[in-house]
XYZ file of N, CA and C in Angstrom:
798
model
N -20.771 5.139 0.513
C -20.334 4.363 1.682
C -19.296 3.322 1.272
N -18.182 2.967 2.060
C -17.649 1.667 1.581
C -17.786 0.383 1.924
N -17.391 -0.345 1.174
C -17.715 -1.679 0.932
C -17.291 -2.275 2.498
N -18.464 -2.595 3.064
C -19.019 -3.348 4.062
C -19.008 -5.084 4.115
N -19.029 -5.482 3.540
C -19.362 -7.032 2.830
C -18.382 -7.646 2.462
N -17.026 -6.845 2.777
C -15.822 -7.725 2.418
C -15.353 -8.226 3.920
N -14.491 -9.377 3.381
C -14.010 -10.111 4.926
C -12.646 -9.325 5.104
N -12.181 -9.303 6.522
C -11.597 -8.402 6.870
C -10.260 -9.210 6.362
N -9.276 -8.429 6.198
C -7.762 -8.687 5.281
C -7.084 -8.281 6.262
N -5.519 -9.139 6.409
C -4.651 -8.327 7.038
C -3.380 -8.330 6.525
N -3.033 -7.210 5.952
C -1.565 -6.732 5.511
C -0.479 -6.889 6.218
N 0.949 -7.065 5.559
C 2.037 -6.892 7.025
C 2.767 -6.225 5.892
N 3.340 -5.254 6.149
C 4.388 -4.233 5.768
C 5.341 -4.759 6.088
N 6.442 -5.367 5.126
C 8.094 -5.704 5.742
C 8.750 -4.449 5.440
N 9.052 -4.315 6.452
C 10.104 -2.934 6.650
C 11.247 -3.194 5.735
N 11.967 -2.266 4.372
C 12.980 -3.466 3.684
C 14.490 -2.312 4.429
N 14.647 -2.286 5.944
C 15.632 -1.733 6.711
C 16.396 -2.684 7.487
N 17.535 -2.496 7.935
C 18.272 -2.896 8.623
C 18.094 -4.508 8.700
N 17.942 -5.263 7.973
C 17.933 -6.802 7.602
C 18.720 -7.025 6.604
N 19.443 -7.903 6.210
C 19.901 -8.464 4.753
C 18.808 -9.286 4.363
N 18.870 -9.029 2.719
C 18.223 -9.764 1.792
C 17.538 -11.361 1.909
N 18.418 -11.741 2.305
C 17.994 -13.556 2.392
C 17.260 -13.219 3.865
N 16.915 -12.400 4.476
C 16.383 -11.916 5.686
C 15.059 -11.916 5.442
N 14.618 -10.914 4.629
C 13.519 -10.424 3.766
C 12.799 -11.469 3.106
N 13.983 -12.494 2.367
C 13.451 -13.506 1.622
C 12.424 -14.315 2.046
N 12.907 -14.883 3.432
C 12.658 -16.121 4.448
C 11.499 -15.209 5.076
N 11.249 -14.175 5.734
C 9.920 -13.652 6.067
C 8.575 -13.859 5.337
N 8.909 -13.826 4.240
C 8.177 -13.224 2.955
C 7.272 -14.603 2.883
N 8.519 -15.844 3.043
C 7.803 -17.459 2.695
C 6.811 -17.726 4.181
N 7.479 -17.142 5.155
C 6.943 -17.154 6.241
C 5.419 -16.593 6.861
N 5.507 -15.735 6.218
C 4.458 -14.624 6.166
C 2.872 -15.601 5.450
N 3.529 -16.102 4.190
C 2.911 -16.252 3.314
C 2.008 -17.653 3.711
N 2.918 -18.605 4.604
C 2.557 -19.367 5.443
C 1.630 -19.338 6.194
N 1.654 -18.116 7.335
C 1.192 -17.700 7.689
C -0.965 -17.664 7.898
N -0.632 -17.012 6.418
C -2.171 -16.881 5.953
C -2.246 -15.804 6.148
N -1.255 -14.929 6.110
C -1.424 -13.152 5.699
C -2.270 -12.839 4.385
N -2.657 -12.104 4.223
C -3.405 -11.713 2.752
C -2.392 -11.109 2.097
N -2.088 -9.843 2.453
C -1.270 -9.149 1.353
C 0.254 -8.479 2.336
N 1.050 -8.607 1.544
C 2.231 -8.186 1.503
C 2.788 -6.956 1.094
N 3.142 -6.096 2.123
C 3.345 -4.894 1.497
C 5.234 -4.425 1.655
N 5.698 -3.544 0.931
C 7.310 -3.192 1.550
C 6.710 -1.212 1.701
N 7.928 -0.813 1.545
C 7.396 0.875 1.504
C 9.126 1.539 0.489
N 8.513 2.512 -0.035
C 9.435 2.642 -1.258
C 10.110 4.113 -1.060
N 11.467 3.786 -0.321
C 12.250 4.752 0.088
C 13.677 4.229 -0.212
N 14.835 4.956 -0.102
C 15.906 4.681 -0.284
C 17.187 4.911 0.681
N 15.977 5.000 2.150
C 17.113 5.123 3.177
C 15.925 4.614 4.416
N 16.305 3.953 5.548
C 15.525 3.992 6.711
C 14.935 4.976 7.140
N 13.589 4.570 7.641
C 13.037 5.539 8.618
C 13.179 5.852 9.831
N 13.632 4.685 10.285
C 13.312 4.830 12.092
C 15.560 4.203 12.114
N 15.445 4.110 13.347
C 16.974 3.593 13.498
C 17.934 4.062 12.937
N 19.350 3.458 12.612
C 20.153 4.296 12.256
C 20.223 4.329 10.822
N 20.163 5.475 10.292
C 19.543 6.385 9.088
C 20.443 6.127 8.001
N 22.115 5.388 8.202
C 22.490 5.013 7.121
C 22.736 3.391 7.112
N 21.223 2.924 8.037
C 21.533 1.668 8.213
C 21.528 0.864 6.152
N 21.346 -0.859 6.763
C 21.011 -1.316 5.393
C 19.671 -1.426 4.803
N 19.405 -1.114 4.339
C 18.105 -0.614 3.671
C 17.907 -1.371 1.703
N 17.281 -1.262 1.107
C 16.590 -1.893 0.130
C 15.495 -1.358 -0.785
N 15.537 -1.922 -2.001
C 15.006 -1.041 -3.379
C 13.420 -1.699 -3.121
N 12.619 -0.897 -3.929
C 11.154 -1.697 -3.084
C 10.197 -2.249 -4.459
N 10.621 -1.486 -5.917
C 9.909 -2.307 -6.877
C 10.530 -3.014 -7.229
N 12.382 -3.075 -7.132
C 12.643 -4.472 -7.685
C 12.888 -5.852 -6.798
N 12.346 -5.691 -5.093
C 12.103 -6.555 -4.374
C 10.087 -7.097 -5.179
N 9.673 -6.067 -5.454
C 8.260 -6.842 -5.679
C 8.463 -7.631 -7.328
N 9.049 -7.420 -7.598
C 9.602 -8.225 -8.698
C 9.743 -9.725 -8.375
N 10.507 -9.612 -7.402
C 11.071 -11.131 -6.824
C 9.844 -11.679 -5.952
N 9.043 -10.813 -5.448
C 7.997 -11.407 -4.374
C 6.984 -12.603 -5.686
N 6.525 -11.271 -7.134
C 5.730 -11.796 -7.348
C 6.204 -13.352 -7.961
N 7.554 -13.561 -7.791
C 7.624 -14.972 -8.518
C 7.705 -15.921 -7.152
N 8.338 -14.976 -6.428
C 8.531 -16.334 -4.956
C 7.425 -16.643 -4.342
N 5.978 -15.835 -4.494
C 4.674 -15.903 -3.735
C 3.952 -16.883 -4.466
N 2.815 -17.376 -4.185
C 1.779 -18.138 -4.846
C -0.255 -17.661 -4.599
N -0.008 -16.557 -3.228
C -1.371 -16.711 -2.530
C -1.133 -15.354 -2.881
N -0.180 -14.691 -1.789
C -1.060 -13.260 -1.347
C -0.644 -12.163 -2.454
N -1.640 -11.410 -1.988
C -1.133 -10.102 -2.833
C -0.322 -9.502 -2.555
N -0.047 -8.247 -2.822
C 1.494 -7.556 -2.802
C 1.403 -6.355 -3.246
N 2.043 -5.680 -2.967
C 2.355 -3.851 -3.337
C 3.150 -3.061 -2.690
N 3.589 -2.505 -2.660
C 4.343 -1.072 -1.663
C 3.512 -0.138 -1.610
N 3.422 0.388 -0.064
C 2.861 1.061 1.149
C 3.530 2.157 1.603
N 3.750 2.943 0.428
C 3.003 3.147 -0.881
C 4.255 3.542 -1.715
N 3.883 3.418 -3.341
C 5.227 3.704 -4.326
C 5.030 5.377 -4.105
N 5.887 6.260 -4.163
C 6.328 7.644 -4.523
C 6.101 7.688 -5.606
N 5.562 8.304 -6.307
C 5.291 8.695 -7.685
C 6.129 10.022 -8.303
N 6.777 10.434 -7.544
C 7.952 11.479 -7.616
C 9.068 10.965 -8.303
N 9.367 9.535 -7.987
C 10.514 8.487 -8.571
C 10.794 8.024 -9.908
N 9.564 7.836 -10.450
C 9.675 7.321 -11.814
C 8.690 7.722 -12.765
N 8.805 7.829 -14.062
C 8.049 8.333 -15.039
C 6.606 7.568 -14.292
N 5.596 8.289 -14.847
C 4.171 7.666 -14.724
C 4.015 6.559 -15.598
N 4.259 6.535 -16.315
C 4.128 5.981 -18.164
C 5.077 4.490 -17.476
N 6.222 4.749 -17.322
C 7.218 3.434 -16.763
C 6.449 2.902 -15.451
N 5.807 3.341 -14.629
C 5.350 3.128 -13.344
C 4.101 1.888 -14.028
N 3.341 2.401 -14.973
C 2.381 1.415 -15.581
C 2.477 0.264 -16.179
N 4.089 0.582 -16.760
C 4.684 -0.871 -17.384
C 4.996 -1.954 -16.490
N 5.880 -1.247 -15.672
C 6.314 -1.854 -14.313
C 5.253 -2.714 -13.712
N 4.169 -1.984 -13.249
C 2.899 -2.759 -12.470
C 2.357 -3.755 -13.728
N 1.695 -3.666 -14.883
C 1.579 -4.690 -15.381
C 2.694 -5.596 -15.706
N 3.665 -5.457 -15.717
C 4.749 -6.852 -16.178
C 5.060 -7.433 -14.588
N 4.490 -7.165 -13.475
C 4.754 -7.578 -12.271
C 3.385 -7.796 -12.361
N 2.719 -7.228 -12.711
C 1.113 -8.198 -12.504
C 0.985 -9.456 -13.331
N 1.718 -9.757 -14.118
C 2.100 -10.556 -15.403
C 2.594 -11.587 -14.464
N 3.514 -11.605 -13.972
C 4.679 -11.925 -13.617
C 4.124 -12.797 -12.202
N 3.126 -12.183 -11.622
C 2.338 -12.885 -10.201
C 1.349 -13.846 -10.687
N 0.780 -14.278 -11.867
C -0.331 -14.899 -12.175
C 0.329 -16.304 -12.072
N -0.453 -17.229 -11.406
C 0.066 -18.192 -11.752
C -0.938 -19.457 -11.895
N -0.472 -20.365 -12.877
C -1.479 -21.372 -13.234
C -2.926 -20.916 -14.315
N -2.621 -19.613 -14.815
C -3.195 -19.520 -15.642
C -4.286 -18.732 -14.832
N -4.544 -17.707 -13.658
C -4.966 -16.824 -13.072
C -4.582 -15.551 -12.804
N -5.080 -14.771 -12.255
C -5.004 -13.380 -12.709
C -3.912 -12.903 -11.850
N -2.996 -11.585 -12.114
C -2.241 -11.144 -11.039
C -2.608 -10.939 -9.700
N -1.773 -10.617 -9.269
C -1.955 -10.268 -7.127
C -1.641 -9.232 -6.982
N -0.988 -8.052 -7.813
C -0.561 -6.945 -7.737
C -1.439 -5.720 -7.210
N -1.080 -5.174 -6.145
C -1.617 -3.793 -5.682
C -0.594 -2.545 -6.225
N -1.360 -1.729 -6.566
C -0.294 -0.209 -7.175
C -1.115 0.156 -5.791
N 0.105 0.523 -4.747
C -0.123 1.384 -4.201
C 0.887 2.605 -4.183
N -0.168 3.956 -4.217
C 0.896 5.230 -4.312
C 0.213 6.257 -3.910
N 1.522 7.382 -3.555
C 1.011 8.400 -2.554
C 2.103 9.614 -3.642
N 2.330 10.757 -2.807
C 2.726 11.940 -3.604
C 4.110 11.968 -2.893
N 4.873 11.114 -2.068
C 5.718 11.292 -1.577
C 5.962 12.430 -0.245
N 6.953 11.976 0.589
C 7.091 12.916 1.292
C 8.669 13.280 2.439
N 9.343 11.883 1.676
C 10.897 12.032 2.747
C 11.813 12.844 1.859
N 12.076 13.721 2.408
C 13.106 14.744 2.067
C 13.822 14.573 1.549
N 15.203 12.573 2.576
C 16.179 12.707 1.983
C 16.470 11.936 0.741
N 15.143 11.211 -0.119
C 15.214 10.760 -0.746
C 15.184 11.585 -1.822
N 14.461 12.486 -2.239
C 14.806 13.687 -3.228
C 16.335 14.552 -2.975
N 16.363 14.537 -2.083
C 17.749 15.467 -2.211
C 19.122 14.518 -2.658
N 19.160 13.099 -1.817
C 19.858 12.510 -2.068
C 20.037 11.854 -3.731
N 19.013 11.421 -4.363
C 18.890 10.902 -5.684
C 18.346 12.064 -6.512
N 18.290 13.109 -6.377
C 18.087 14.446 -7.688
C 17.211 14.659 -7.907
N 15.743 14.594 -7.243
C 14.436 14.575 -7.588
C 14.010 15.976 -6.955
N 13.240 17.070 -7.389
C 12.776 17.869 -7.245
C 11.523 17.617 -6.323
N 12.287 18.282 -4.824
C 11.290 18.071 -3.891
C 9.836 18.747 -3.672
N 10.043 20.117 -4.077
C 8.653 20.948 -4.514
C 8.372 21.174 -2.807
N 6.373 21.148 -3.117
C 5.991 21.292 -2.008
C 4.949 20.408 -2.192
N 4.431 19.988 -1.099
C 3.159 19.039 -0.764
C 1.842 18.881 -2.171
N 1.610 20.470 -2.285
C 0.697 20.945 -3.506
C 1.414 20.329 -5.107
N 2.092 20.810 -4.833
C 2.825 20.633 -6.151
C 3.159 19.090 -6.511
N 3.485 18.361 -5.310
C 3.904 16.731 -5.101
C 2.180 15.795 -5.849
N 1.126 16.578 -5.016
C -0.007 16.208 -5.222
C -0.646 16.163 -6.767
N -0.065 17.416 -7.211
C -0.515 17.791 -8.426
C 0.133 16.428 -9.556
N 0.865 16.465 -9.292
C 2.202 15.858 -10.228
C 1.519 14.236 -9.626
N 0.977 13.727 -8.580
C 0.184 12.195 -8.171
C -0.563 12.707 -9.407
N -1.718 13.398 -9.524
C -3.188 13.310 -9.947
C -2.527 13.219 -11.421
N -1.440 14.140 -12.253
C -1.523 14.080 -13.353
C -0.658 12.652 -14.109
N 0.057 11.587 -12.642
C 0.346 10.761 -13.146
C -0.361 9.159 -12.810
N -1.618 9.590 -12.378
C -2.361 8.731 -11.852
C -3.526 8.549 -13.358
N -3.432 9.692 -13.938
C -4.167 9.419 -15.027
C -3.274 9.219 -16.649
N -2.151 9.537 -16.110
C -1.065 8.870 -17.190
C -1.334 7.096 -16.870
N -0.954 7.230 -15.660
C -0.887 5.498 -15.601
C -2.336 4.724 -15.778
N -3.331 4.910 -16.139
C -4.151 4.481 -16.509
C -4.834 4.291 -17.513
N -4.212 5.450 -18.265
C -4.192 5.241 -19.486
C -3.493 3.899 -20.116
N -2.495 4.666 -19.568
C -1.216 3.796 -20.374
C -1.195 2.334 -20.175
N -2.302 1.611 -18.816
C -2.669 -0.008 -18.704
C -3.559 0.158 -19.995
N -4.509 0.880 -20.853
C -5.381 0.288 -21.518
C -4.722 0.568 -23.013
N -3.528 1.246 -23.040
C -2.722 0.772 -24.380
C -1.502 -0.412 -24.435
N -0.906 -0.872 -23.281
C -0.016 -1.998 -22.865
C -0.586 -3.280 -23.690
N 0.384 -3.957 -24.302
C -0.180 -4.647 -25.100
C 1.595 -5.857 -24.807
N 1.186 -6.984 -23.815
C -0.204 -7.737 -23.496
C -0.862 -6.352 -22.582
N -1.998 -6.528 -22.032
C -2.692 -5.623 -21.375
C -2.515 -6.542 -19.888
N -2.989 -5.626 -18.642
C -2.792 -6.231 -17.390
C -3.521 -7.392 -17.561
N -3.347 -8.609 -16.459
C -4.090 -9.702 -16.562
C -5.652 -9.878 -15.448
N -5.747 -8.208 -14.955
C -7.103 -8.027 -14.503
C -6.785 -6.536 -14.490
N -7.813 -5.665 -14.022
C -8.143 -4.539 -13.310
C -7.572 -4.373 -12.535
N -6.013 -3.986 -12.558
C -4.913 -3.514 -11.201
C -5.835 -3.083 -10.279
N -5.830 -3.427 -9.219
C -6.392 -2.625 -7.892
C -5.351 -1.314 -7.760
N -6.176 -0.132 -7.187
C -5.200 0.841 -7.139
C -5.666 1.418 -5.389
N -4.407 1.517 -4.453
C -4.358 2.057 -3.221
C -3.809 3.358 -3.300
N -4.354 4.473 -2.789
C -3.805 5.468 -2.518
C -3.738 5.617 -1.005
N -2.711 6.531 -0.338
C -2.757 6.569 0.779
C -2.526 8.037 1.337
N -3.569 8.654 2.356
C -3.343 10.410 2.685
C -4.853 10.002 3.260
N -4.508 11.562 3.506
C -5.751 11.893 4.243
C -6.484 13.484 3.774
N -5.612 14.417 2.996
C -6.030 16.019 2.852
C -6.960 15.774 2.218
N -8.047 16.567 2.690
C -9.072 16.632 2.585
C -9.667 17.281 0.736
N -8.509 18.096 0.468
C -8.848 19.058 -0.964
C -8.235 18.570 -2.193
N -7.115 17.461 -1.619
C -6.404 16.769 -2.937
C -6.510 15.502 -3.416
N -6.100 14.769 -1.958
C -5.898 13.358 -1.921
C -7.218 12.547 -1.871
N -8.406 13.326 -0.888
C -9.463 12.535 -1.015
C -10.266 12.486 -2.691
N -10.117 13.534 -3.526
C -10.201 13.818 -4.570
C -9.890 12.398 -5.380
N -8.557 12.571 -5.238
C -7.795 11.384 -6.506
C -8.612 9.840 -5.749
N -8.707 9.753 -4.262
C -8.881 8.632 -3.813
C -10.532 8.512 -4.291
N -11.656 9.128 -4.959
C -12.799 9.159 -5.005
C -12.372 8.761 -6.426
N -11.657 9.479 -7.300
C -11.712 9.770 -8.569
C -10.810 8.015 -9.051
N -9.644 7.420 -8.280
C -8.819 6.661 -8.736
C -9.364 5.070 -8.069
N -9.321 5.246 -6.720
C -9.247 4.533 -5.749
C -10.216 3.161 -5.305
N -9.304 2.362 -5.055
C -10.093 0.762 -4.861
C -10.049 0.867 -3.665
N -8.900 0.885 -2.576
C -8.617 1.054 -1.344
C -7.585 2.455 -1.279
N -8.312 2.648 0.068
C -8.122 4.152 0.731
C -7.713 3.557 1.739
N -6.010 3.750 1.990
C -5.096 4.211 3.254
C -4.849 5.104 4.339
N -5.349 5.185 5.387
C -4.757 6.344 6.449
C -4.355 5.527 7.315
N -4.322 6.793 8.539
C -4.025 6.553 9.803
C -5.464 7.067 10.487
N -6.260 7.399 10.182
C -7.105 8.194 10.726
C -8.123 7.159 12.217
N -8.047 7.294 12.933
C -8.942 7.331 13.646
C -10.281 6.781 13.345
N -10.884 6.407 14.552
C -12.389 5.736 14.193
C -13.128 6.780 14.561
N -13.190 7.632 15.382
C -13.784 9.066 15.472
C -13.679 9.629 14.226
N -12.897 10.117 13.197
C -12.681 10.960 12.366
C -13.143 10.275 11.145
N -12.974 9.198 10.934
C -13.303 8.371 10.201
C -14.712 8.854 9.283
N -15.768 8.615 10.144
C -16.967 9.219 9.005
C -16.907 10.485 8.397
N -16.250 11.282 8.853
C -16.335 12.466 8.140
C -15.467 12.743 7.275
N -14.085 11.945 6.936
C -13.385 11.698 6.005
C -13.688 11.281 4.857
N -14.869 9.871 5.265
C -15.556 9.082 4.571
C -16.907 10.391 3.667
N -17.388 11.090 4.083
C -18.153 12.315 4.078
C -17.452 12.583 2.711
N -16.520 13.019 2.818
C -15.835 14.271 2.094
C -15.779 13.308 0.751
N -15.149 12.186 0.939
C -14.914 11.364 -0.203
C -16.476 11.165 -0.867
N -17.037 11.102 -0.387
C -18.339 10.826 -1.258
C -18.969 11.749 -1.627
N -18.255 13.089 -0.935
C -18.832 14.506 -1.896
C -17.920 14.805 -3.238
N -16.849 14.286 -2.360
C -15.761 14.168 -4.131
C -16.425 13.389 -5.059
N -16.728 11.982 -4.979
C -17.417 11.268 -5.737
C -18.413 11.979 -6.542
N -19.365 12.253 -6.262
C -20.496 12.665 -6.755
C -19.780 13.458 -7.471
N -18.974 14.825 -7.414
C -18.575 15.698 -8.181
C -17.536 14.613 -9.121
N -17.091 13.612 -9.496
C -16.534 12.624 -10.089
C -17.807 11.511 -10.705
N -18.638 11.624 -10.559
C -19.469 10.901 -11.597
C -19.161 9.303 -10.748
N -18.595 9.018 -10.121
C -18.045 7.982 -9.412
C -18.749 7.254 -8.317
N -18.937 5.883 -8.320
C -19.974 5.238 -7.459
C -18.894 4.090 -6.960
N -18.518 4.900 -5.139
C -17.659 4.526 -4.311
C -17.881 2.982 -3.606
N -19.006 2.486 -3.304
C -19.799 1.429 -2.758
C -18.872 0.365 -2.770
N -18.197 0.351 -3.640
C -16.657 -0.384 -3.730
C -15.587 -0.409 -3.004
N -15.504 0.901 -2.318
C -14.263 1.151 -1.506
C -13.968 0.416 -0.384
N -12.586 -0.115 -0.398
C -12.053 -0.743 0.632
C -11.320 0.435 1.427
N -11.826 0.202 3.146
C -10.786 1.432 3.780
C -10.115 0.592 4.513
N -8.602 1.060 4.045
C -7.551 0.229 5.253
C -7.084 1.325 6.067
N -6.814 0.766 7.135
C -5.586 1.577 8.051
C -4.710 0.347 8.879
N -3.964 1.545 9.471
C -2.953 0.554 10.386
C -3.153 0.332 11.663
N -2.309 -0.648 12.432
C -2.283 -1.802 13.532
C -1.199 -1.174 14.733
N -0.557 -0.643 13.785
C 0.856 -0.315 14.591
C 0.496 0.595 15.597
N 0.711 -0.195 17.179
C 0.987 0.629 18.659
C -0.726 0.219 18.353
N -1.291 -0.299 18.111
C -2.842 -0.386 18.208
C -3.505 -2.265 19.166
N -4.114 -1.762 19.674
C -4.725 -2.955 20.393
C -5.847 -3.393 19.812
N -6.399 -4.586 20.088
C -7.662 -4.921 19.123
C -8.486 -4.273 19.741
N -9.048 -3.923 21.184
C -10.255 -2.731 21.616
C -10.099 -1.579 20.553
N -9.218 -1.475 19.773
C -8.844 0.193 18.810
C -9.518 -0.207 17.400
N -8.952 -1.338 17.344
C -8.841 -2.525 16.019
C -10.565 -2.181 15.265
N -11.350 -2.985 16.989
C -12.856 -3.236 16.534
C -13.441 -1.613 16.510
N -12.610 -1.166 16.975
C -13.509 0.365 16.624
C -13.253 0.891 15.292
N -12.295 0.413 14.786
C -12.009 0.968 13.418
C -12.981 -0.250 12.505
N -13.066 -1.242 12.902
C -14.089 -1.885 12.085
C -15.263 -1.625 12.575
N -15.878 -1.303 13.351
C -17.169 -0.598 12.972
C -17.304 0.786 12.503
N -15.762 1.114 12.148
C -16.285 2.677 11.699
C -15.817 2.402 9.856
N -15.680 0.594 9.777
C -16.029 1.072 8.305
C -14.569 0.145 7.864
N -13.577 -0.046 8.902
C -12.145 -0.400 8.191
C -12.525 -1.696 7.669
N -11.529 -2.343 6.595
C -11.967 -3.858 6.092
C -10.197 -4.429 5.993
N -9.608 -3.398 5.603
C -7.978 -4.222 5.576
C -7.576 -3.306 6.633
N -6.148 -4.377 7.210
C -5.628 -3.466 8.710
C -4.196 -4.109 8.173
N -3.386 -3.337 8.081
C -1.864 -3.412 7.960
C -1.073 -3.187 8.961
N -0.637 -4.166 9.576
C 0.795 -4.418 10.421
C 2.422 -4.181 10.374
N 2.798 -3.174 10.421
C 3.740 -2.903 10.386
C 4.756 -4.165 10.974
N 5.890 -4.129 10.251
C 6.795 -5.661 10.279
C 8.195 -5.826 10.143
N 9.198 -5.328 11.204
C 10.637 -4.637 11.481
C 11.409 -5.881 11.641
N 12.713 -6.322 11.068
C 13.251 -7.690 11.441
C 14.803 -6.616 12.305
N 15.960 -7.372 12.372
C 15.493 -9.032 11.531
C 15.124 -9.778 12.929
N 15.174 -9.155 14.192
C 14.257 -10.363 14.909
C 12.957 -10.228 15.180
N 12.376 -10.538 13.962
C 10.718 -11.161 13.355
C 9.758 -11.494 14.551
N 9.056 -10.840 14.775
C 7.764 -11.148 16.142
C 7.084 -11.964 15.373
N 6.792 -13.154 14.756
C 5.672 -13.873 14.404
C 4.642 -14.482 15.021
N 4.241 -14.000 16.469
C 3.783 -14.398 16.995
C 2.317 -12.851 17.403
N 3.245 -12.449 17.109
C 2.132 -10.958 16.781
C 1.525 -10.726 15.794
N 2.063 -11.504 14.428
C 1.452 -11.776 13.490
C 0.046 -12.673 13.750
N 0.656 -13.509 14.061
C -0.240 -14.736 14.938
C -1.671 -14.108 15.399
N -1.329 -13.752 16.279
C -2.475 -12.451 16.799
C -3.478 -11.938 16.163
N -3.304 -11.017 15.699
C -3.602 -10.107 14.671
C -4.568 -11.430 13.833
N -3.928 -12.777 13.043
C -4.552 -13.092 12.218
C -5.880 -14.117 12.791
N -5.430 -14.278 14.396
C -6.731 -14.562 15.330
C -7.859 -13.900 15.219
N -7.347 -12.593 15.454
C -8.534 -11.416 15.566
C -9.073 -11.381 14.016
N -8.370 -11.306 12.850
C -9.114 -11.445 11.618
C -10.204 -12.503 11.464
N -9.472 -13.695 11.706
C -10.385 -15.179 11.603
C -11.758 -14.715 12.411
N -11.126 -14.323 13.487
C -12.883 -14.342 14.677
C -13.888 -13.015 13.862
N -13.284 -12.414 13.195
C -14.159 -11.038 12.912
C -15.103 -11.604 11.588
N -14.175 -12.464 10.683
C -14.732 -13.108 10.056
C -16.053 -14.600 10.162
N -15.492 -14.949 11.141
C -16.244 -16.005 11.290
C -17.639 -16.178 11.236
């Protein structure tokens, strides 16, 4: 089952599209203000939504800059592609940015979050062998255990136990790695579908020697009302991520959202 007993978190995804930089910057302090928990970007090399050769932005070497400009929340991309960069470099990367977030002599804020990839034009455009879904998956699992290794030979070593997010939903691959890897588990899924997702993962577990009781399940906010919200928290959700498009910034929906956290908590 997952972890029940945590207070509910709320993520905001900055979209890193169609804004300039000092755009991004000023959100980020804003956000952080706020009393957001964690900070997420998403790690592509062209927009998703709008116009497709809008201005757009690199997403691990913006978390570079987060972890020195932040002080509270955590942070990660939602989610890194693991198609992009060696596994082995992906591990260095997250600990010298987990390094890099500690401050005052406390532990990093860093989330590795990662998925198997899936935008087209980012492989075709930068030279990456797009494959197929299976094959994308395969190539997560065998660099999900590169990169974990490779935190317990890094020397300094991380400055805690990286939290690791995966994000999917297939039932034969992803819930697998998410039983076998996973601190927090990402979808979109539904509060109906929800337990039986949850099901599958804990049959993976068991076949993984793995005791899940830990698991944080997030999903998302976006086009969602809080009547949707509380159904996903009783079916188990604990972090809820807000999708977050500038550059004219709704902070007042933020606002919201971190109402409904406070009261769930209270």
């Amino acid at each position: 089952m997952p972890l029940l007993d945590t207070p509910v978190r709320l993520g905001v995804q900055l979209q890193p599209q169609h804004v300039t930089y000092p755009q991004l910057r000023d959100a980020v302090l804003r956000l952080e203000d706020l009393g957001v928990d964690i900070l997420f970007n998403w790690d592509h090399f062209y927009p998703l939504s709008g116009d497709r050769d809008g201005l757009h932005f690199e997403s691990w070497t913006m978390l570079g800059a987060w972890a020195e400009q932040t002080e509270r929340v955590e942070f990660g991309a939602l989610v890194n592609c693991n198609s992009y960069r060696n596994p082995d470099l992906q591990a260095d990367m997250a600990r010298t940015i987990d390094h890099m977030s500690a401050k005052n002599g406390g532990a990093g804020r860093f989330i590795f979050g990662t998925g198997a990839g899936w935008f087209e034009r980012d492989y075709d455009e930068y030279g990456y062998e797009f494959g197929t879904p299976g094959t994308r998956l395969n190539d997560l699992a065998d660099g999900l255990a590169r990169i974990t290794r490779r935190w317990d030979k890094l020397n300094p070593a991380p400055t805690r136990r990286i939290p690791i997010l995966i994000g999917g939903s297939g039932e034969q691959k992803t819930l697998r790695l998410v039983a076998r890897h996973a601190d927090i588990w990402h979808s979109f899924v539904g509060p109906d579908h929800l337990p039986a997702k949850l099901e599958v993962i804990e049959r993976w577990a068991e076949q993984e020697g793995r005791d899940t009781s830990d698991l944080v399940v997030s999903n998302e906010l976006q086009r969602r009302d809080e009547a949707f919200a509380d159904k996903l928290y009783d079916a188990g959700v604990r972090l809820y991520t807000l999708g977050f498009g500038g550059p004219d910034y709704d902070y007042d929906r933020v606002r919201a959202w971190l109402r409904w956290r406070d009261a769930k908590n209270a």
